[in-house]
Amino acid sequence: MPGATPRVTQQYLENFRDRVVRIVGKVTKLNGDTAIIDANGTVKITLNREANLAVGHAAEIVGRVQPDLSILMLGSTDFGTDFNLNAAAAVVEATHRWKEIFYGDD
Amino acid sequence: MDYGNYGNQYGSTSFGGQVGGMGGGMGGGGFVASQNSPSGGGRNYENSSLRPVTIKQLLDAQMADGSEEFTIDSRAIDQITFVGQVSNISAQSVRITYRLDDGTGIIEVKVFSPTEGDHVTSRPNVEENSYVRVIGKLKSFQNKRHVGAHIIRPVTDFNEISYHLLEAATVHLYFKHGPPGAKDTSGSAGNMSGVQQGGVATGGAGGGVSLGADGLPPGLSAAARKVYHTLSNTPQSNEGLHLQDIANKLHMDAAQVGRAGDELLEMGLIYTTVDDTTWAILSRDTLF
């Protein structure tokens, strides 16, 4: 499906090299133009200029998966501190299990 | 839109043919047309529902030849709802077009601008890159699909995104495989259907009152349990059963059944249908 940005957690990254994905995680570290998020595993994000991440907040990153499985950010949304990351991980599982309504590879 | 006109012409042709009542050939034509008219002509309110979907499902929705209706999982859709992120907003004179991306696809959503003098519909503050909930109908114009929205509102709790996607998956699986628990579709959902299918707790007076036993919450009176099981085990129309019918079946006093009904109503286990004393089970099956 053109235009789809599959939802992933860290485990799925290697199946999505060079693809644009959505990944939600808790921001654990901000350092200049990179950030570290925990999305069922540690993921390094290379930030763009519009990034408005805050340590301790959940954030959704839309970005391209790089060869080293870091993510080059294209956009981000701050999901705040009341976001249920376990539910989001369940969503990721559901989207890959029943991909016919999410990302279908047809 | 084109299909609509086509359907109308077709319908009126068949009508004319039948009124004219000319030759056998005409009659034949009328017959064929009238076969088509129930699906093409009259609006079918039985399908009125609000279905949670992903944008991919909207883009994949089927449209049968000669029909105005879209179907998803072989079910006609009416109102649909989804959650997505606004990637572009363009305001024209009478309406605003939003481009929405929910990760599964991209679709345009059109909302008519409130005209002056309209009572306060206070257009919510929808900004680019924000997440919104949309309620509307899928439309097709010149082979391009869009959603005509009645409601577009900002998502303030981001858990609504997760909730929506899981709900869309649940409804999809419901239509594809039937109610949960029928087989082994998924563990936790399977338990819930036990609520409907749980065996009748005989007598029920002092018996096992835990949620597992008959799927009803603790604290219900024995009478309420009996009424509930009668409602769930008696064949009935969608109007449910009347208080008096239940009283007759259970050889119970009408007043007692009334009190039992109140208990069940209060707990949200049943709902009133045609009047205050006709009840039906509020089950997952009736939600879809």
CSV table of C-alpha atoms in Angstrom, one decimal:
chain,number,residue,atom,x,y,z
A,1,MET,CA,0.0,0.0,0.0
A,2,PRO,CA,1.7,3.2,-1.1
A,3,GLY,CA,1.8,5.9,1.6
A,4,ALA,CA,1.6,3.4,4.4
A,5,THR,CA,3.9,3.9,7.4
A,6,PRO,CA,3.9,0.5,9.3
A,7,ARG,CA,3.8,0.7,13.0
A,8,VAL,CA,6.8,-1.1,14.5
A,9,THR,CA,8.7,-1.7,17.7
A,10,GLN,CA,12.5,-2.3,17.9
A,11,GLN,CA,12.2,-6.0,17.1
A,12,TYR,CA,10.6,-5.3,13.7
A,13,LEU,CA,13.2,-2.8,12.5
A,14,GLU,CA,15.3,-5.2,10.6
A,15,ASN,CA,12.4,-6.2,8.4
A,16,PHE,CA,11.8,-2.6,7.4
A,17,ARG,CA,15.3,-1.4,6.4
A,18,ASP,CA,15.0,1.7,4.2
A,19,ARG,CA,11.3,1.9,4.8
A,20,VAL,CA,9.4,4.8,6.5
A,21,VAL,CA,7.9,3.5,9.7
A,22,ARG,CA,6.0,4.8,12.8
A,23,ILE,CA,7.6,3.9,16.1
A,24,VAL,CA,6.4,4.9,19.5
A,25,GLY,CA,8.7,4.8,22.5
A,26,LYS,CA,9.6,6.5,25.7
A,27,VAL,CA,12.3,9.1,25.2
A,28,THR,CA,15.2,8.1,27.5
A,29,LYS,CA,18.0,10.4,26.3
A,30,LEU,CA,18.4,13.5,24.3
A,31,ASN,CA,21.8,14.5,23.1
A,32,GLY,CA,22.2,17.2,20.5
A,33,ASP,CA,20.7,15.9,17.2
A,34,THR,CA,20.1,12.3,18.4
A,35,ALA,CA,17.7,10.8,20.9
A,36,ILE,CA,17.4,7.3,22.4
A,37,ILE,CA,13.9,5.9,22.8
A,38,ASP,CA,12.7,2.7,24.4
A,39,ALA,CA,10.3,0.9,22.0
A,40,ASN,CA,10.5,-2.7,23.4
A,41,GLY,CA,14.2,-2.2,22.9
A,42,THR,CA,16.6,0.7,22.5
A,43,VAL,CA,16.4,2.7,19.2
A,44,LYS,CA,18.6,5.6,18.2
A,45,ILE,CA,16.8,8.4,16.5
A,46,THR,CA,18.6,11.1,14.3
A,47,LEU,CA,16.5,14.2,14.9
A,48,ASN,CA,15.3,16.8,12.4
A,49,ARG,CA,15.0,20.4,13.2
A,50,GLU,CA,11.3,20.3,14.2
A,51,ALA,CA,11.8,17.7,16.8
A,52,ASN,CA,10.1,18.5,20.0
A,53,LEU,CA,10.9,15.5,22.2
A,54,ALA,CA,11.0,15.5,26.0
A,55,VAL,CA,12.8,13.0,28.1
A,56,GLY,CA,10.4,10.8,30.0
A,57,HIS,CA,7.6,11.4,27.5
A,58,ALA,CA,6.3,8.9,25.0
A,59,ALA,CA,6.8,10.1,21.5
A,60,GLU,CA,5.8,8.8,18.0
A,61,ILE,CA,8.5,9.1,15.4
A,62,VAL,CA,7.9,8.8,11.7
A,63,GLY,CA,11.1,8.1,10.0
A,64,ARG,CA,13.2,6.0,7.7
A,65,VAL,CA,15.0,3.0,9.0
A,66,GLN,CA,18.7,3.3,8.3
A,67,PRO,CA,21.2,0.4,7.6
A,68,ASP,CA,22.4,0.4,11.2
A,69,LEU,CA,18.7,0.2,12.3
A,70,SER,CA,18.7,3.7,13.7
A,71,ILE,CA,15.9,6.0,12.4
A,72,LEU,CA,16.2,9.2,10.5
A,73,MET,CA,13.3,11.3,11.7
A,74,LEU,CA,10.9,12.8,9.3
A,75,GLY,CA,8.3,13.9,11.9
A,76,SER,CA,7.4,13.4,15.5
A,77,THR,CA,4.5,13.8,17.9
A,78,ASP,CA,4.8,14.1,21.7
A,79,PHE,CA,2.4,11.6,23.2
A,80,GLY,CA,2.9,12.9,26.8
A,81,THR,CA,3.3,11.0,30.0
A,82,ASP,CA,-0.1,9.2,30.1
A,83,PHE,CA,0.4,7.1,27.0
A,84,ASN,CA,0.1,3.4,27.5
A,85,LEU,CA,3.1,1.9,25.7
A,86,ASN,CA,2.0,-1.7,26.4
A,87,ALA,CA,-1.2,-1.1,24.5
A,88,ALA,CA,0.8,0.5,21.7
A,89,ALA,CA,3.0,-2.6,21.6
A,90,ALA,CA,-0.2,-4.7,21.4
A,91,VAL,CA,-1.3,-2.6,18.5
A,92,VAL,CA,2.0,-3.2,16.7
A,93,GLU,CA,1.6,-6.9,17.2
A,94,ALA,CA,-2.0,-6.7,15.8
A,95,THR,CA,-1.0,-4.7,12.8
A,96,HIS,CA,1.6,-7.3,11.8
A,97,ARG,CA,-0.7,-10.3,12.5
A,98,TRP,CA,-3.7,-9.0,10.6
A,99,LYS,CA,-1.9,-6.9,8.1
A,100,GLU,CA,-4.8,-7.2,5.6
A,101,ILE,CA,-6.4,-4.2,7.2
A,102,PHE,CA,-3.2,-2.3,8.0
A,103,TYR,CA,-0.3,-2.7,5.6
A,104,GLY,CA,-1.1,-5.6,3.3
A,105,ASP,CA,1.7,-6.6,1.1
A,106,ASP,CA,-0.5,-7.1,-2.0
B,1,MET,CA,-23.7,9.6,-8.0
B,2,ASP,CA,-23.9,8.4,-11.6
B,3,TYR,CA,-25.0,5.1,-10.3
B,4,GLY,CA,-27.8,6.7,-8.4
B,5,ASN,CA,-29.3,8.2,-11.5
B,6,TYR,CA,-28.9,5.0,-13.3
B,7,GLY,CA,-30.7,3.2,-10.6
B,8,ASN,CA,-33.6,5.6,-10.7
B,9,GLN,CA,-34.0,5.4,-14.4
B,10,TYR,CA,-33.9,1.7,-14.2
B,11,GLY,CA,-36.5,1.6,-11.5
B,12,SER,CA,-38.9,4.0,-13.3
B,13,THR,CA,-38.5,2.0,-16.5
B,14,SER,CA,-39.7,-1.1,-14.7
B,15,PHE,CA,-42.5,0.7,-13.1
B,16,GLY,CA,-43.7,2.1,-16.4
B,17,GLY,CA,-43.5,-1.3,-18.0
B,18,GLN,CA,-45.6,-2.9,-15.3
B,19,VAL,CA,-48.2,-0.1,-15.4
B,20,GLY,CA,-48.4,-0.3,-19.2
B,21,GLY,CA,-48.9,-4.0,-18.9
B,22,MET,CA,-48.3,-4.4,-22.6
B,23,GLY,CA,-46.9,-7.5,-24.1
B,24,GLY,CA,-45.2,-10.5,-22.7
B,25,GLY,CA,-41.8,-9.0,-23.8
B,26,MET,CA,-42.4,-5.9,-21.7
B,27,GLY,CA,-43.4,-7.9,-18.8
B,28,GLY,CA,-40.2,-9.8,-19.0
B,29,GLY,CA,-38.2,-6.6,-19.0
B,30,GLY,CA,-40.1,-5.4,-16.0
B,31,PHE,CA,-39.3,-8.5,-14.1
B,32,VAL,CA,-35.6,-8.2,-14.6
B,33,ALA,CA,-35.6,-4.6,-13.5
B,34,SER,CA,-37.7,-5.2,-10.4
B,35,GLN,CA,-35.2,-7.8,-9.3
B,36,ASN,CA,-32.6,-5.2,-9.3
B,37,SER,CA,-34.6,-2.5,-7.6
B,38,PRO,CA,-34.6,-3.8,-4.0
B,39,SER,CA,-30.8,-3.4,-3.8
B,40,GLY,CA,-30.4,-0.4,-6.0
B,41,GLY,CA,-33.5,1.6,-5.2
B,42,GLY,CA,-34.7,1.7,-1.6
B,43,ARG,CA,-32.4,2.7,1.1
B,44,ASN,CA,-31.6,0.0,3.5
B,45,TYR,CA,-31.6,1.2,7.0
B,46,GLU,CA,-30.8,-2.2,8.4
B,47,ASN,CA,-27.2,-1.5,7.6
B,48,SER,CA,-27.1,1.7,9.5
B,49,SER,CA,-24.1,1.4,11.7
B,50,LEU,CA,-20.9,3.2,12.7
B,51,ARG,CA,-18.0,1.1,11.8
B,52,PRO,CA,-14.4,1.7,13.0
B,53,VAL,CA,-12.0,1.2,10.1
B,54,THR,CA,-8.5,1.9,8.9
B,55,ILE,CA,-7.9,4.1,5.9
B,56,LYS,CA,-6.6,1.1,4.1
B,57,GLN,CA,-9.9,-0.6,4.6
B,58,LEU,CA,-11.6,2.4,3.0
B,59,LEU,CA,-9.3,2.4,0.0
B,60,ASP,CA,-9.8,-1.4,-0.3
B,61,ALA,CA,-13.6,-1.2,0.1
B,62,GLN,CA,-15.5,-2.9,-2.7
B,63,MET,CA,-18.2,-1.3,-4.7
B,64,ALA,CA,-20.5,-3.7,-6.5
B,65,ASP,CA,-21.5,-2.9,-10.0
B,66,GLY,CA,-24.7,-0.9,-10.1
B,67,SER,CA,-24.7,-0.3,-6.4
B,68,GLU,CA,-23.9,2.8,-4.5
B,69,GLU,CA,-22.9,0.9,-1.4
B,70,PHE,CA,-19.4,0.1,-0.4
B,71,THR,CA,-18.6,-3.1,1.4
B,72,ILE,CA,-15.8,-4.1,3.7
B,73,ASP,CA,-15.5,-7.8,4.6
B,74,SER,CA,-18.6,-8.3,2.5
B,75,ARG,CA,-20.6,-6.1,4.8
B,76,ALA,CA,-22.2,-2.9,3.6
B,77,ILE,CA,-20.8,0.1,5.3
B,78,ASP,CA,-22.8,3.2,6.3
B,79,GLN,CA,-21.1,5.6,8.8
B,80,ILE,CA,-17.5,5.0,9.4
B,81,THR,CA,-15.0,6.3,11.9
B,82,PHE,CA,-11.3,6.4,12.1
B,83,VAL,CA,-8.4,8.2,13.7
B,84,GLY,CA,-5.6,9.7,11.7
B,85,GLN,CA,-2.9,12.4,11.5
B,86,VAL,CA,-3.6,15.6,9.5
B,87,SER,CA,-0.9,16.0,6.9
B,88,ASN,CA,-2.5,18.9,5.0
B,89,ILE,CA,-5.4,21.3,5.4
B,90,SER,CA,-6.9,23.3,2.5
B,91,ALA,CA,-9.8,25.6,3.0
B,92,GLN,CA,-12.1,26.4,0.1
B,93,SER,CA,-15.0,28.7,0.3
B,94,VAL,CA,-17.6,26.2,1.4
B,95,ARG,CA,-15.6,23.4,2.8
B,96,ILE,CA,-12.3,22.4,4.2
B,97,THR,CA,-10.3,19.4,2.9
B,98,TYR,CA,-8.0,17.6,5.3
B,99,ARG,CA,-5.5,15.0,4.1
B,100,LEU,CA,-5.4,12.3,6.7
B,101,ASP,CA,-2.8,9.6,7.3
B,102,ASP,CA,-3.4,6.8,9.8
B,103,GLY,CA,-0.2,4.9,8.9
B,104,THR,CA,-2.2,2.4,6.8
B,105,GLY,CA,-3.0,4.8,4.0
B,106,ILE,CA,-4.0,8.4,3.1
B,107,ILE,CA,-7.4,9.7,2.3
B,108,GLU,CA,-9.0,13.1,1.9
B,109,VAL,CA,-11.7,14.2,4.4
B,110,LYS,CA,-14.1,17.0,3.4
B,111,VAL,CA,-16.1,19.0,5.9
B,112,PHE,CA,-18.5,21.7,5.0
B,113,SER,CA,-17.7,25.0,6.6
B,114,PRO,CA,-20.4,26.2,9.0
B,115,THR,CA,-22.1,29.2,7.3
B,116,GLU,CA,-22.8,32.4,9.2
B,117,GLY,CA,-25.9,32.3,11.2
B,118,ASP,CA,-25.4,28.6,11.8
B,119,HIS,CA,-25.8,27.8,15.5
B,120,VAL,CA,-22.5,27.5,17.2
B,121,THR,CA,-20.8,24.3,15.9
B,122,SER,CA,-17.5,25.8,17.1
B,123,ARG,CA,-15.1,24.3,14.6
B,124,PRO,CA,-12.6,22.5,16.7
B,125,ASN,CA,-9.0,23.5,16.4
B,126,VAL,CA,-7.6,21.0,14.0
B,127,GLU,CA,-4.0,21.7,13.1
B,128,GLU,CA,-1.5,20.2,10.7
B,129,ASN,CA,0.2,17.1,12.2
B,130,SER,CA,-2.4,16.8,14.9
B,131,TYR,CA,-4.3,13.6,15.4
B,132,VAL,CA,-8.1,13.7,14.8
B,133,ARG,CA,-11.1,11.5,15.1
B,134,VAL,CA,-13.4,11.5,12.0
B,135,ILE,CA,-16.9,10.3,11.7
B,136,GLY,CA,-18.5,10.3,8.2
B,137,LYS,CA,-19.3,8.4,5.1
B,138,LEU,CA,-17.1,7.1,2.4
B,139,LYS,CA,-17.8,8.7,-1.0
B,140,SER,CA,-16.6,8.3,-4.5
B,141,PHE,CA,-16.3,11.1,-6.9
B,142,GLN,CA,-14.8,10.7,-10.4
B,143,ASN,CA,-13.2,7.5,-9.2
B,144,LYS,CA,-11.5,9.1,-6.3
B,145,ARG,CA,-12.5,8.3,-2.8
B,146,HIS,CA,-12.9,10.7,0.0
B,147,VAL,CA,-14.8,10.9,3.3
B,148,GLY,CA,-17.6,13.3,3.8
B,149,ALA,CA,-17.3,14.0,7.5
B,150,HIS,CA,-20.0,15.1,9.9
B,151,ILE,CA,-17.5,15.3,12.7
B,152,ILE,CA,-13.8,15.9,12.9
B,153,ARG,CA,-12.4,16.6,16.3
B,154,PRO,CA,-8.9,16.6,17.8
B,155,VAL,CA,-7.6,13.6,19.7
B,156,THR,CA,-6.6,14.8,23.1
B,157,ASP,CA,-5.7,11.4,24.7
B,158,PHE,CA,-3.3,9.6,22.4
B,159,ASN,CA,-4.4,6.2,23.7
B,160,GLU,CA,-7.4,6.7,21.5
B,161,ILE,CA,-5.2,5.9,18.6
B,162,SER,CA,-4.3,2.5,20.0
B,163,TYR,CA,-7.9,2.0,21.0
B,164,HIS,CA,-9.2,2.8,17.6
B,165,LEU,CA,-6.7,0.5,15.7
B,166,LEU,CA,-7.5,-2.4,18.1
B,167,GLU,CA,-11.2,-1.8,17.7
B,168,ALA,CA,-11.0,-1.7,13.9
B,169,ALA,CA,-9.1,-5.0,14.1
B,170,THR,CA,-11.7,-6.5,16.4
B,171,VAL,CA,-14.6,-5.6,14.2
B,172,HIS,CA,-12.7,-6.8,11.1
B,173,LEU,CA,-12.1,-10.2,12.8
B,174,TYR,CA,-15.7,-10.3,13.9
B,175,PHE,CA,-17.0,-10.1,10.4
B,176,LYS,CA,-14.3,-12.4,9.0
B,177,HIS,CA,-14.5,-15.2,11.6
B,178,GLY,CA,-17.7,-14.6,13.6
B,179,PRO,CA,-18.0,-13.8,17.3
B,180,PRO,CA,-15.0,-14.4,19.4
B,181,GLY,CA,-14.7,-17.6,21.3
B,182,ALA,CA,-16.7,-19.7,18.8
B,183,LYS,CA,-13.4,-21.4,18.1
B,184,ASP,CA,-10.0,-20.5,19.4
B,185,THR,CA,-9.6,-17.1,17.7
B,186,SER,CA,-8.1,-15.4,20.6
B,187,GLY,CA,-7.8,-16.3,24.2
B,188,SER,CA,-9.0,-13.4,26.2
B,189,ALA,CA,-11.8,-12.5,23.9
B,190,GLY,CA,-12.9,-16.1,24.0
B,191,ASN,CA,-13.6,-15.8,27.7
B,192,MET,CA,-15.9,-12.9,27.2
B,193,SER,CA,-18.3,-14.7,24.9
B,194,GLY,CA,-18.7,-17.2,27.7
B,195,VAL,CA,-20.9,-14.4,29.2
B,196,GLN,CA,-23.5,-15.2,26.6
B,197,GLN,CA,-23.0,-18.9,26.3
B,198,GLY,CA,-22.4,-19.8,29.9
B,199,GLY,CA,-24.6,-22.6,31.1
B,200,VAL,CA,-27.6,-21.8,33.2
B,201,ALA,CA,-26.8,-21.8,36.8
B,202,THR,CA,-29.5,-24.0,38.1
B,203,GLY,CA,-31.5,-22.5,40.8
B,204,GLY,CA,-28.8,-20.0,41.3
B,205,ALA,CA,-30.0,-19.2,44.8
B,206,GLY,CA,-26.9,-19.8,46.8
B,207,GLY,CA,-24.8,-21.3,44.1
B,208,GLY,CA,-21.5,-20.3,42.6
B,209,VAL,CA,-21.9,-16.6,42.2
B,210,SER,CA,-18.5,-15.8,40.8
B,211,LEU,CA,-18.1,-14.2,37.4
B,212,GLY,CA,-16.7,-17.4,35.9
B,213,ALA,CA,-19.6,-19.6,36.8
B,214,ASP,CA,-22.4,-18.1,34.7
B,215,GLY,CA,-20.6,-14.9,33.5
B,216,LEU,CA,-22.7,-12.6,35.6
B,217,PRO,CA,-21.3,-10.3,38.1
B,218,PRO,CA,-21.6,-11.1,41.8
B,219,GLY,CA,-24.3,-9.3,43.8
B,220,LEU,CA,-27.2,-10.1,41.5
B,221,SER,CA,-30.2,-11.7,43.0
B,222,ALA,CA,-31.3,-15.2,42.1
B,223,ALA,CA,-34.3,-13.8,40.4
B,224,ALA,CA,-32.2,-11.5,38.3
B,225,ARG,CA,-30.1,-14.4,37.2
B,226,LYS,CA,-33.1,-16.5,36.2
B,227,VAL,CA,-34.5,-13.6,34.2
B,228,TYR,CA,-31.2,-13.1,32.5
B,229,HIS,CA,-30.9,-16.7,31.6
B,230,THR,CA,-34.4,-16.8,30.3
B,231,LEU,CA,-33.6,-13.8,28.1
B,232,SER,CA,-30.5,-15.4,26.8
B,233,ASN,CA,-31.9,-18.8,26.2
B,234,THR,CA,-35.3,-18.1,24.7
B,235,PRO,CA,-35.6,-17.6,20.9
B,236,GLN,CA,-36.9,-14.0,20.3
B,237,SER,CA,-37.0,-11.2,17.9
B,238,ASN,CA,-34.8,-8.2,18.3
B,239,GLU,CA,-37.5,-6.7,20.5
B,240,GLY,CA,-36.5,-9.1,23.2
B,241,LEU,CA,-39.1,-10.5,25.7
B,242,HIS,CA,-41.9,-8.8,27.6
B,243,LEU,CA,-41.9,-8.9,31.4
B,244,GLN,CA,-45.1,-10.9,31.4
B,245,ASP,CA,-43.7,-13.6,29.1
B,246,ILE,CA,-40.7,-14.0,31.3
B,247,ALA,CA,-43.0,-14.2,34.4
B,248,ASN,CA,-45.1,-16.9,32.7
B,249,LYS,CA,-42.1,-18.9,31.7
B,250,LEU,CA,-40.5,-18.8,35.1
B,251,HIS,CA,-43.8,-19.1,37.0
B,252,MET,CA,-42.7,-16.0,38.9
B,253,ASP,CA,-44.6,-13.0,40.1
B,254,ALA,CA,-44.6,-10.1,37.6
B,255,ALA,CA,-43.5,-7.6,40.3
B,256,GLN,CA,-40.6,-9.9,41.2
B,257,VAL,CA,-39.6,-10.1,37.5
B,258,GLY,CA,-39.9,-6.3,37.4
B,259,ARG,CA,-37.4,-5.9,40.3
B,260,ALA,CA,-35.1,-8.4,38.7
B,261,GLY,CA,-35.3,-6.5,35.4
B,262,ASP,CA,-34.4,-3.3,37.2
B,263,GLU,CA,-31.3,-4.9,38.7
B,264,LEU,CA,-30.2,-6.1,35.3
B,265,LEU,CA,-31.0,-2.7,33.6
B,266,GLU,CA,-29.0,-0.9,36.3
B,267,MET,CA,-26.0,-3.2,35.7
B,268,GLY,CA,-26.2,-2.6,31.9
B,269,LEU,CA,-26.8,-6.3,31.2
B,270,ILE,CA,-30.1,-5.8,29.4
B,271,TYR,CA,-31.8,-2.9,27.8
B,272,THR,CA,-35.4,-1.8,27.2
B,273,THR,CA,-36.7,-2.1,23.6
B,274,VAL,CA,-40.2,-1.2,22.6
B,275,ASP,CA,-41.3,-0.2,26.0
B,276,ASP,CA,-40.1,-0.1,29.6
B,277,THR,CA,-41.0,-3.7,30.3
B,278,THR,CA,-39.7,-5.3,27.2
B,279,TRP,CA,-36.1,-6.3,27.5
B,280,ALA,CA,-33.3,-7.7,25.4
B,281,ILE,CA,-29.8,-8.8,26.4
B,282,LEU,CA,-27.1,-6.3,25.9
B,283,SER,CA,-24.5,-8.5,24.4
B,284,ARG,CA,-21.4,-8.2,22.2
B,285,ASP,CA,-23.5,-9.7,19.4
B,286,THR,CA,-25.9,-6.7,19.4
B,287,LEU,CA,-23.1,-4.2,19.3
B,288,PHE,CA,-22.0,-5.1,15.8
